[in-house]
Every structure is written in structure tokens, then in C-alpha cells.
Coordinates of C-alpha atoms in Angstrom, one line a residue:
Chain A
X1 CA -11.7 -48.0 -34.0
X2 CA -12.7 -45.6 -31.4
X3 CA -10.3 -44.5 -28.4
X4 CA -11.4 -43.4 -25.2
X5 CA -9.8 -42.2 -21.9
X6 CA -8.4 -45.9 -20.5
X7 CA -7.6 -47.3 -24.1
X8 CA -5.3 -44.3 -25.5
X9 CA -2.0 -44.8 -25.0
X10 CA -0.3 -43.4 -21.5
X11 CA 2.7 -41.8 -23.1
X12 CA 2.6 -42.9 -26.4
X13 CA 1.6 -42.0 -30.3
X14 CA -1.8 -42.7 -31.3
X15 CA -0.6 -42.0 -34.7
X16 CA 2.3 -40.9 -36.3
X17 CA 1.1 -37.2 -35.8
X18 CA -0.6 -37.5 -32.5
X19 CA 0.7 -38.0 -29.0
X20 CA -0.8 -38.8 -25.6
X21 CA 0.6 -37.6 -22.6
X22 CA -0.8 -39.3 -19.2
X23 CA -0.9 -36.4 -17.1
X24 CA -0.7 -37.0 -13.2
X25 CA 1.8 -34.1 -11.8
X26 CA 3.1 -31.2 -13.5
X27 CA 4.1 -30.8 -17.3
X28 CA 5.3 -28.3 -19.7
X29 CA 3.9 -27.5 -22.6
X30 CA 3.7 -25.3 -25.8
X31 CA 1.1 -22.9 -26.2
X32 CA -1.7 -24.1 -28.7
X33 CA -0.9 -27.6 -29.3
X34 CA -3.4 -29.3 -27.3
X35 CA -5.3 -30.8 -29.5
X36 CA -8.2 -32.9 -26.7
X37 CA -7.9 -34.2 -23.4
X38 CA -9.6 -36.2 -21.1
X39 CA -9.8 -35.6 -17.1
X40 CA -9.3 -32.8 -15.0
X41 CA -6.4 -30.4 -16.2
X42 CA -6.0 -27.1 -16.0
X43 CA -3.6 -24.8 -17.8
X44 CA -2.1 -22.1 -16.4
X45 CA 0.8 -19.1 -17.1
X46 CA 4.3 -19.8 -16.2
X47 CA 4.9 -16.6 -13.4
X48 CA 0.7 -17.2 -12.6
X49 CA 1.0 -17.3 -8.8
X50 CA 2.0 -20.6 -7.5
X51 CA 4.6 -21.4 -10.7
X52 CA 7.6 -19.2 -9.0
X53 CA 9.9 -22.2 -8.5
X54 CA 9.1 -23.3 -12.1
X55 CA 10.0 -20.1 -13.7
X56 CA 13.8 -20.0 -11.4
X57 CA 14.4 -23.6 -12.2
X58 CA 13.0 -24.8 -15.3
X59 CA 12.2 -22.9 -17.4
X60 CA 14.5 -19.5 -17.1
X61 CA 13.9 -17.6 -20.2
X62 CA 11.5 -14.8 -20.8
X63 CA 11.8 -15.2 -24.6
X64 CA 10.7 -19.4 -23.7
X65 CA 8.5 -19.2 -20.9
X66 CA 6.1 -17.1 -22.8
X67 CA 5.4 -19.8 -25.4
X68 CA 4.9 -22.5 -22.5
X69 CA 1.9 -23.1 -20.2
X70 CA 2.2 -25.4 -17.2
X71 CA -0.3 -28.5 -17.1
X72 CA -1.6 -29.7 -14.0
X73 CA -4.0 -32.3 -12.5
X74 CA -4.6 -36.0 -13.7
X75 CA -6.2 -37.0 -17.2
X76 CA -4.5 -38.0 -20.7
X77 CA -3.3 -35.3 -22.7
X78 CA -3.4 -34.9 -26.4
X79 CA -0.5 -33.1 -28.4
X80 CA -0.3 -32.6 -32.3
X81 CA 1.8 -29.6 -34.2
X82 CA 0.3 -29.2 -37.9
X83 CA 0.4 -32.5 -38.6
X84 CA 3.9 -33.2 -38.1
X85 CA 5.3 -36.6 -36.8
X86 CA 5.5 -36.3 -32.8
X87 CA 7.7 -38.1 -31.2
X88 CA 9.4 -38.4 -27.4
X89 CA 12.7 -38.6 -26.5
X90 CA 14.7 -39.4 -23.2
X91 CA 17.4 -37.7 -22.0
X92 CA 19.6 -38.9 -19.0
X93 CA 21.6 -36.4 -17.6
X94 CA 22.2 -35.3 -21.2
X95 CA 22.3 -31.6 -22.7
X96 CA 20.4 -31.0 -25.7
X97 CA 19.9 -28.1 -28.1
X98 CA 16.7 -28.3 -30.0
X99 CA 14.8 -25.7 -32.7
X100 CA 12.3 -24.1 -30.0
X101 CA 8.9 -24.4 -32.3
X102 CA 9.5 -28.3 -32.6
X103 CA 9.3 -28.6 -28.6
X104 CA 5.7 -29.0 -27.8
X105 CA 6.1 -30.4 -24.1
X106 CA 8.7 -31.6 -21.6
X107 CA 8.9 -32.8 -17.9
X108 CA 10.2 -30.1 -15.3
X109 CA 12.5 -32.5 -14.4
X110 CA 14.2 -31.1 -17.3
X111 CA 15.6 -27.7 -17.0
X112 CA 15.2 -25.2 -20.1
X113 CA 17.3 -22.6 -21.3
X114 CA 17.7 -19.9 -23.7
X115 CA 20.7 -21.1 -26.4
X116 CA 23.0 -18.7 -27.9
X117 CA 21.2 -19.6 -31.3
X118 CA 18.7 -17.6 -31.9
X119 CA 15.4 -19.6 -32.0
X120 CA 16.7 -22.8 -30.1
X121 CA 16.5 -24.3 -26.8
X122 CA 18.9 -25.8 -24.3
X123 CA 17.2 -28.8 -22.3
X124 CA 19.7 -30.0 -19.5
X125 CA 19.2 -33.0 -17.2
X126 CA 17.3 -36.2 -16.9
X127 CA 13.5 -36.5 -18.1
X128 CA 11.5 -37.0 -21.0
X129 CA 10.5 -34.5 -23.7
X130 CA 7.9 -34.4 -27.1
X131 CA 9.1 -33.0 -29.9
X132 CA 7.8 -32.5 -33.7
X133 CA 9.6 -32.6 -36.8
X134 CA 8.6 -33.0 -40.4
X135 CA 8.9 -36.8 -41.5
X136 CA 10.4 -39.0 -38.9
X137 CA 13.8 -37.4 -37.2
X138 CA 16.9 -38.6 -38.9
X139 CA 20.3 -39.2 -36.7
X140 CA 23.3 -38.1 -37.8
X141 CA 27.5 -38.2 -36.4
X142 CA 29.7 -35.4 -37.3
X143 CA 31.7 -34.6 -39.2
X144 CA 28.7 -33.3 -41.4
X145 CA 27.2 -30.0 -42.9
X146 CA 23.4 -29.1 -42.3
X147 CA 21.1 -27.2 -44.3
X148 CA 19.9 -24.5 -41.8
X149 CA 16.4 -25.4 -42.2
X150 CA 16.5 -29.1 -41.9
X151 CA 18.3 -28.8 -38.7
X152 CA 16.3 -30.0 -35.4
X153 CA 19.1 -29.7 -33.0
X154 CA 22.0 -31.8 -31.7
X155 CA 23.1 -33.6 -28.6
X156 CA 26.2 -33.4 -26.2
X157 CA 28.3 -31.8 -28.6
X158 CA 29.6 -28.2 -29.4
X159 CA 27.9 -25.5 -31.1
X160 CA 28.0 -25.5 -35.0
X161 CA 29.9 -22.8 -36.9
X162 CA 28.7 -21.3 -40.3
X163 CA 30.2 -22.7 -43.6
X164 CA 29.9 -20.8 -46.6
X165 CA 30.8 -22.4 -50.6
X166 CA 34.0 -21.2 -51.6
X167 CA 32.6 -19.6 -55.0
X168 CA 30.2 -18.0 -52.7
X169 CA 32.4 -16.3 -50.5
X170 CA 34.8 -15.3 -53.2
X171 CA 31.7 -14.0 -55.2
X172 CA 30.7 -12.1 -51.9
X173 CA 34.2 -10.5 -51.9
X174 CA 34.4 -9.3 -55.0
X175 CA 31.1 -8.0 -56.0
X176 CA 28.8 -5.9 -53.2
X177 CA 25.9 -7.4 -55.6
X178 CA 26.5 -11.0 -54.5
X179 CA 24.5 -10.8 -51.3
X180 CA 21.6 -9.9 -52.7
X181 CA 19.4 -12.5 -52.5
X182 CA 18.5 -15.0 -55.1
X183 CA 21.8 -15.1 -56.3
X184 CA 23.3 -18.8 -56.6
X185 CA 21.8 -21.8 -55.6
X186 CA 20.3 -21.2 -52.0
X187 CA 22.6 -24.0 -50.9
X188 CA 25.6 -21.9 -50.3
X189 CA 25.4 -21.5 -46.4
X190 CA 25.7 -24.9 -44.1
X191 CA 25.8 -25.3 -40.5
X192 CA 29.2 -27.6 -40.1
X193 CA 29.5 -29.6 -37.2
X194 CA 32.5 -31.4 -35.7
X195 CA 33.6 -33.1 -32.5
X196 CA 31.6 -36.2 -30.7
X197 CA 27.8 -36.0 -30.5
X198 CA 24.7 -36.8 -32.8
X199 CA 22.9 -34.3 -34.9
X200 CA 19.2 -34.4 -35.6
X201 CA 17.4 -33.1 -38.8
X202 CA 14.4 -33.7 -40.5
X203 CA 13.3 -34.0 -43.9
X204 CA 11.8 -30.4 -44.7
X205 CA 13.0 -27.1 -45.2
X206 CA 11.6 -24.7 -42.7
X207 CA 9.1 -22.3 -44.4
X208 CA 8.1 -24.1 -47.4
X209 CA 4.6 -23.3 -47.6
X210 CA 1.9 -26.0 -48.7
Chain B
X1 CA -26.0 -45.8 -54.5
X2 CA -22.7 -44.3 -54.9
X3 CA -19.9 -46.6 -53.8
X4 CA -17.4 -45.3 -51.6
X5 CA -13.9 -46.7 -51.4
X6 CA -10.1 -45.6 -50.6
X7 CA -7.9 -46.4 -52.8
X8 CA -5.0 -45.6 -50.5
X9 CA -4.9 -43.3 -47.0
X10 CA -5.4 -40.2 -49.2
X11 CA -7.6 -40.8 -52.2
X12 CA -11.2 -41.9 -52.6
X13 CA -13.0 -43.3 -55.2
X14 CA -16.6 -43.0 -55.7
X15 CA -18.5 -44.9 -58.4
X16 CA -21.6 -43.4 -59.6
X17 CA -24.5 -44.4 -61.4
X18 CA -26.5 -41.4 -62.2
X19 CA -26.4 -40.2 -58.4
X20 CA -25.3 -36.6 -57.5
X21 CA -22.2 -36.7 -55.4
X22 CA -21.4 -32.8 -53.4
X23 CA -17.7 -32.7 -52.7
X24 CA -15.3 -29.8 -52.0
X25 CA -14.3 -27.8 -55.0
X26 CA -11.3 -28.5 -56.7
X27 CA -10.6 -32.0 -54.9
X28 CA -11.6 -33.9 -58.2
X29 CA -8.1 -35.7 -59.6
X30 CA -9.8 -37.9 -62.0
X31 CA -12.8 -39.5 -63.7
X32 CA -13.8 -42.1 -65.6
X33 CA -17.4 -42.1 -67.4
X34 CA -19.9 -39.8 -68.4
X35 CA -20.0 -37.1 -65.3
X36 CA -21.3 -33.6 -65.1
X37 CA -19.4 -31.1 -62.9
X38 CA -21.1 -27.8 -61.6
X39 CA -20.5 -25.4 -58.8
X40 CA -23.1 -25.7 -55.6
X41 CA -22.7 -23.6 -52.4
X42 CA -25.0 -25.8 -50.5
X43 CA -25.0 -29.4 -51.7
X44 CA -28.5 -30.7 -50.3
X45 CA -29.6 -28.0 -48.3
X46 CA -32.8 -25.7 -48.6
X47 CA -32.8 -21.7 -49.0
X48 CA -32.7 -21.2 -45.2
X49 CA -29.8 -23.7 -44.7
X50 CA -28.3 -21.1 -47.8
X51 CA -29.1 -18.0 -45.9
X52 CA -28.2 -19.4 -42.2
X53 CA -24.5 -20.2 -44.5
X54 CA -24.0 -16.7 -45.3
X55 CA -24.5 -15.4 -41.8
X56 CA -22.7 -17.8 -40.0
X57 CA -19.8 -17.8 -42.2
X58 CA -20.0 -21.6 -41.9
X59 CA -19.4 -21.7 -45.8
X60 CA -19.1 -24.9 -47.9
X61 CA -17.5 -24.4 -51.3
X62 CA -19.2 -27.5 -53.1
X63 CA -19.5 -29.1 -56.5
X64 CA -21.7 -31.6 -57.3
X65 CA -20.7 -34.3 -59.5
X66 CA -23.5 -36.3 -61.4
X67 CA -23.3 -38.8 -64.0
X68 CA -22.4 -42.5 -64.6
X69 CA -18.7 -43.3 -63.7
X70 CA -15.8 -43.0 -61.1
X71 CA -14.5 -39.8 -59.7
X72 CA -11.5 -39.7 -57.9
X73 CA -11.0 -37.3 -55.2
X74 CA -8.1 -36.0 -53.1
X75 CA -7.4 -32.6 -51.2
X76 CA -4.1 -31.1 -51.0
X77 CA -2.7 -34.6 -49.9
X78 CA -4.6 -34.7 -46.5
X79 CA -5.6 -38.0 -45.0
X80 CA -9.5 -39.3 -45.8
X81 CA -11.6 -40.7 -43.7
X82 CA -14.6 -42.4 -44.6
X83 CA -17.6 -42.4 -41.9
X84 CA -20.7 -44.8 -42.5
X85 CA -23.8 -43.5 -41.3
X86 CA -27.0 -44.9 -40.0
X87 CA -30.3 -43.2 -40.0
X88 CA -28.1 -40.9 -37.9
X89 CA -26.7 -37.3 -37.7
X90 CA -23.2 -36.5 -38.1
X91 CA -21.5 -33.0 -37.3
X92 CA -18.6 -31.8 -39.6
X93 CA -16.6 -28.6 -39.8
X94 CA -17.0 -27.8 -43.0
X95 CA -13.5 -27.2 -43.9
X96 CA -12.7 -30.8 -43.2
X97 CA -15.7 -32.2 -45.6
X98 CA -14.7 -34.1 -48.7
X99 CA -17.8 -35.6 -50.4
X100 CA -21.2 -36.9 -49.7
X101 CA -24.2 -37.5 -51.5
X102 CA -27.8 -37.1 -51.3
X103 CA -28.7 -39.5 -49.2
X104 CA -27.8 -37.1 -46.4
X105 CA -29.4 -34.0 -45.9
X106 CA -27.0 -31.0 -44.6
X107 CA -27.5 -27.9 -42.5
X108 CA -26.2 -26.3 -40.3
X109 CA -25.5 -25.6 -36.4
X110 CA -24.2 -23.7 -33.5
X111 CA -22.1 -25.7 -31.5
X112 CA -21.3 -23.6 -28.4
X113 CA -24.2 -22.2 -25.6
X114 CA -24.3 -18.9 -24.4
X115 CA -27.4 -18.0 -26.0
X116 CA -27.4 -15.1 -28.5
X117 CA -24.0 -13.6 -27.5
X118 CA -22.2 -16.5 -28.0
X119 CA -23.5 -17.0 -31.4
X120 CA -22.6 -13.7 -32.4
X121 CA -18.9 -14.5 -30.9
X122 CA -18.7 -17.6 -32.6
X123 CA -19.9 -16.2 -36.0
X124 CA -17.4 -13.4 -35.7
X125 CA -14.2 -15.6 -35.2
X126 CA -15.5 -18.5 -37.7
X127 CA -13.4 -20.4 -35.8
X128 CA -15.2 -23.8 -35.7
X129 CA -18.1 -23.1 -33.3
X130 CA -20.6 -23.4 -36.1
X131 CA -21.0 -26.9 -37.9
X132 CA -22.1 -28.5 -40.6
X133 CA -24.8 -31.6 -40.0
X134 CA -25.3 -34.2 -42.1
X135 CA -28.5 -36.7 -41.6
X136 CA -29.5 -39.7 -43.1
X137 CA -28.1 -43.1 -43.7
X138 CA -25.3 -43.1 -46.1
X139 CA -21.6 -42.7 -46.4
X140 CA -19.0 -39.5 -46.3
X141 CA -15.4 -38.6 -46.3
X142 CA -13.8 -36.4 -44.3
X143 CA -10.3 -34.7 -45.2
X144 CA -7.5 -34.3 -42.1
X145 CA -4.5 -33.4 -41.7
X146 CA -2.7 -36.3 -40.1
X147 CA -4.6 -39.6 -39.7
X148 CA -8.1 -38.3 -37.7
X149 CA -8.6 -40.6 -35.1
X150 CA -12.1 -41.1 -33.3
X151 CA -12.3 -40.3 -29.4
X152 CA -15.3 -41.6 -27.3
X153 CA -17.5 -40.0 -24.9
X154 CA -19.0 -41.3 -21.9
X155 CA -21.3 -40.0 -19.0
X156 CA -18.3 -39.9 -16.7
X157 CA -15.7 -38.8 -19.5
X158 CA -16.3 -35.9 -21.3
X159 CA -13.6 -34.4 -23.5
X160 CA -12.3 -31.2 -24.3
X161 CA -11.2 -30.2 -28.0
X162 CA -9.4 -27.6 -29.4
X163 CA -11.9 -26.2 -31.8
X164 CA -9.4 -25.6 -34.8
X165 CA -8.5 -29.4 -34.2
X166 CA -12.1 -30.4 -34.4
X167 CA -13.3 -32.6 -37.1
X168 CA -17.0 -33.8 -36.7
X169 CA -18.6 -35.4 -34.2
X170 CA -21.7 -38.0 -33.9
X171 CA -24.2 -39.6 -31.2
X172 CA -25.9 -37.7 -28.1
X173 CA -23.4 -34.9 -27.4
X174 CA -23.9 -31.5 -25.7
X175 CA -21.3 -29.2 -26.9
X176 CA -19.8 -26.2 -24.5
X177 CA -17.6 -23.2 -25.3
X178 CA -15.3 -23.4 -22.4
X179 CA -13.2 -20.7 -21.4
X180 CA -10.2 -21.7 -19.0
X181 CA -9.4 -18.4 -17.0
X182 CA -5.9 -19.3 -16.4
X183 CA -5.3 -20.3 -20.3
X184 CA -7.2 -17.3 -21.4
X185 CA -5.5 -14.6 -19.4
X186 CA -2.5 -16.1 -20.5
X187 CA -2.7 -16.7 -24.1
X188 CA -5.5 -14.7 -24.5
X189 CA -5.0 -12.5 -27.4
X190 CA -5.0 -13.7 -30.8
X191 CA -3.8 -17.2 -30.5
X192 CA -7.4 -18.4 -30.6
X193 CA -7.0 -21.2 -27.7
X194 CA -8.7 -19.8 -24.9
X195 CA -11.6 -21.6 -25.6
X196 CA -12.5 -25.2 -25.7
X197 CA -15.2 -27.2 -26.7
X198 CA -16.5 -29.5 -24.2
X199 CA -18.3 -32.7 -25.6
X200 CA -20.5 -34.4 -22.4
X201 CA -23.0 -36.9 -22.9
X202 CA -22.9 -40.4 -25.3
X203 CA -21.2 -40.0 -28.7
X204 CA -17.7 -39.7 -30.5
X205 CA -15.4 -37.0 -31.6
X206 CA -13.3 -36.8 -34.6
X207 CA -9.8 -35.0 -34.7
X208 CA -7.1 -33.9 -36.3
X209 CA -3.9 -34.1 -35.0
X210 CA -3.0 -30.5 -36.6
X211 CA -4.6 -27.0 -35.8
X212 CA -6.6 -25.3 -38.7
X213 CA -5.9 -21.6 -39.8
X214 CA -2.1 -22.2 -38.9
X215 CA -0.6 -22.4 -42.7
X216 CA -3.5 -23.3 -44.9

């Protein structure tokens, strides 16, 4: 089947790996994730002239602002990310902490802030965003312990803490050598979530090369 | 005539009756019957085409299979799409080309405008600005990271494509390299996103939901 500007979904998946956004106003997208578009769209740097307001209100973080560009105009914009699964998520007056590299685009009605956890950003407010995951996203309820690499984010709950296996801690206390990499199973450190909320994970250990 | 069929979304079967099939090197996963495999650097093109390839960097790493039997092809678990040509030309990114046979003639073509300067830039960056052409009637198979999909181009509706997501196109299309000043000034340096391919005319563009040159 051949798609065109009319038959492309408006804010929906083309297939599990490609997502089409119907751009009518402003939209923030991650640099380099545009794979194609129809229509008159412009891609502008944040902080390049007319977007001072966005910098102040929406993307108040020099770290993340560098990774996003503003799309303006009218048209159909297609996003893709390394063949990962893409989906759109709605936030209603919510607070979501999500792995920064997996956020591909969001509406400027959401506010993006730098999370205190490195590599993560916080989305606040009401609006929708597009995110990628290796395989479909799986939702978990706390209490749960999660591998750091499989973690995508968490919503409406306190930040996690690290938890180490008992044997690992004991070994680390005993000898300095225990801290050398390659020791143990590689599974002795997890993120421990407690309280109310939702934890989002993906079927991947990040950094595993094909 | 070799018979192409998909065993599943990531596995291609070609039945041979004495013909020669060109495929990505290392993509054969199984075969039955009497089939001989040999390396081939250029598929079904002449000496001139071979010289063009070595200059432009649009390299194809191919092998030929000749004989009688069934050959199964797959490449790193990438999705396979079959494309049927009827006396027309298909433009393919060489990295995305999985298999074709002697019914199609192959060549190399520059995608952008801008004369010699544009051509040199394309050759220097080697990022999908040169394509492989396949001309004739027959089937070919392409691989894509995630399902590939086809997008229609009409005179009223041109399309802009990330060169790294581009797989191929067919029809009466002109391609241009467009530099978006706003985008370039910000993204510029090394991300390879500062130029897009603009297709105008009448035809179909195939893209994948991933950028080449990332982790592979």
C-alpha cells in the first residue's frame, strides 16, 4: 500500500516503528528523528529568535534544549528512531519522568524540565508526547525492582533509590577488588520503586549492540 | 525465471532454475539443491559502472548464486520487502538492497543537484546521495530496519526525506538536496541532519523508520 499526505494517519502509527504527526502549530521534536514530511514545515533551533518564550516556559533546560528543535507550519511529519517501537502517550495534569533519548516529540503545552536523575527529563502538565521503546512498553506497579537499562520512566511517584544485592555489598565491603568490573552477574544493582504510581520498562538492555 | 517469495517478514526464498541471483554478501542462510556462490562486486553492470562505484563510494558488496534449487536469504533480522518492476527503473540505496537477478540491469546515479560541487560533497559524505539503479522487469528485495513503507509523491505534494531513512524510489521523480538554514545552523556539525532529500514529480518513495549509520 502506498501512503500519501491524505491517507497518512493524523497523530497515529504507520507501522509499529513509524509515527505520523499532523503538525498544525508548534511541536518540539528530538533532533535527527524526522524521517520524512509532507507540507510546509520549518525546523528551527530553540533560542533562535522567535522561540524565547518556549525556552522559558517549555524547555527550561540547556542540557535538553540542545537536543530538540521546534517544528512550525502545517504538514504531516513522520518520526522514526533506530527501528524502535513508537507510540503516543497522553498526560493529563501529570508528572512523568522519562529517559531523555526516548522522547521523540511533545506538544508545547507540556513543560519539559531536567530531572535530577542524569539522562532523564520530567514532563509536566497536559498534552501528548511521542516516545520510542525497544519492543512495546510494559507498565508495572510498585513495589518493583527494575534493571537500570530496561527502565524507560515512571509516572506520578517518588524517585527510585538504588538497591544492591546483599552478597554484592558484602563482597564490596570485604575487598576493594570486588568493585572491579566484570565481577558477579551484572545484575546486582537495581532501581527500587515504592509508593503509588506506574513504572515503564522496555524489553531491552540498553547498549546491547546488534 | 527465479521465483521470489517471503517465508516470513524477515526471510526471503528464491527458487532458481539455472539463473544467477545477486544478493548482499553474507545474507544466505540456507539452500537446497545445487547452487554455487561467488563474490561479485558489481552485479549485472559493466566496467564503467564498476569504476563509478569506486569513485562515488556507493559500494555494493554482492555475491552471486547460480544453480538449481532454493536459496533462503536474511540479513541481521531486518525486514524484507519485495518490489515488482515492470520495465521501469528503481533507485535503491545500496545498503538496503538485498537481492535481485540478471533480469535487472544495475548502475549508479547521483541524487542531488548542484553540479560538480554537490556531487563531490555527496561522494565525500557518502550518506545516501548516490543511489544504485535497477532497470528492467522483474523482482527485487530490499531490507529495512522496521517495516519499510511507501509514500506517494505528486506534483502538488512533494516530500522531504531524511537521507539516512531513504531506501529507494520509483517513478518520474526529481530529487534535490535541500538545506534548511534554521535546521543546519543548529544541528549542523556532524549529525548529518542538515540536508534533506526533496522529491518532486510523480512517483513513490520508500523509507524505513530508522537512520542508517547509527549503530550499524
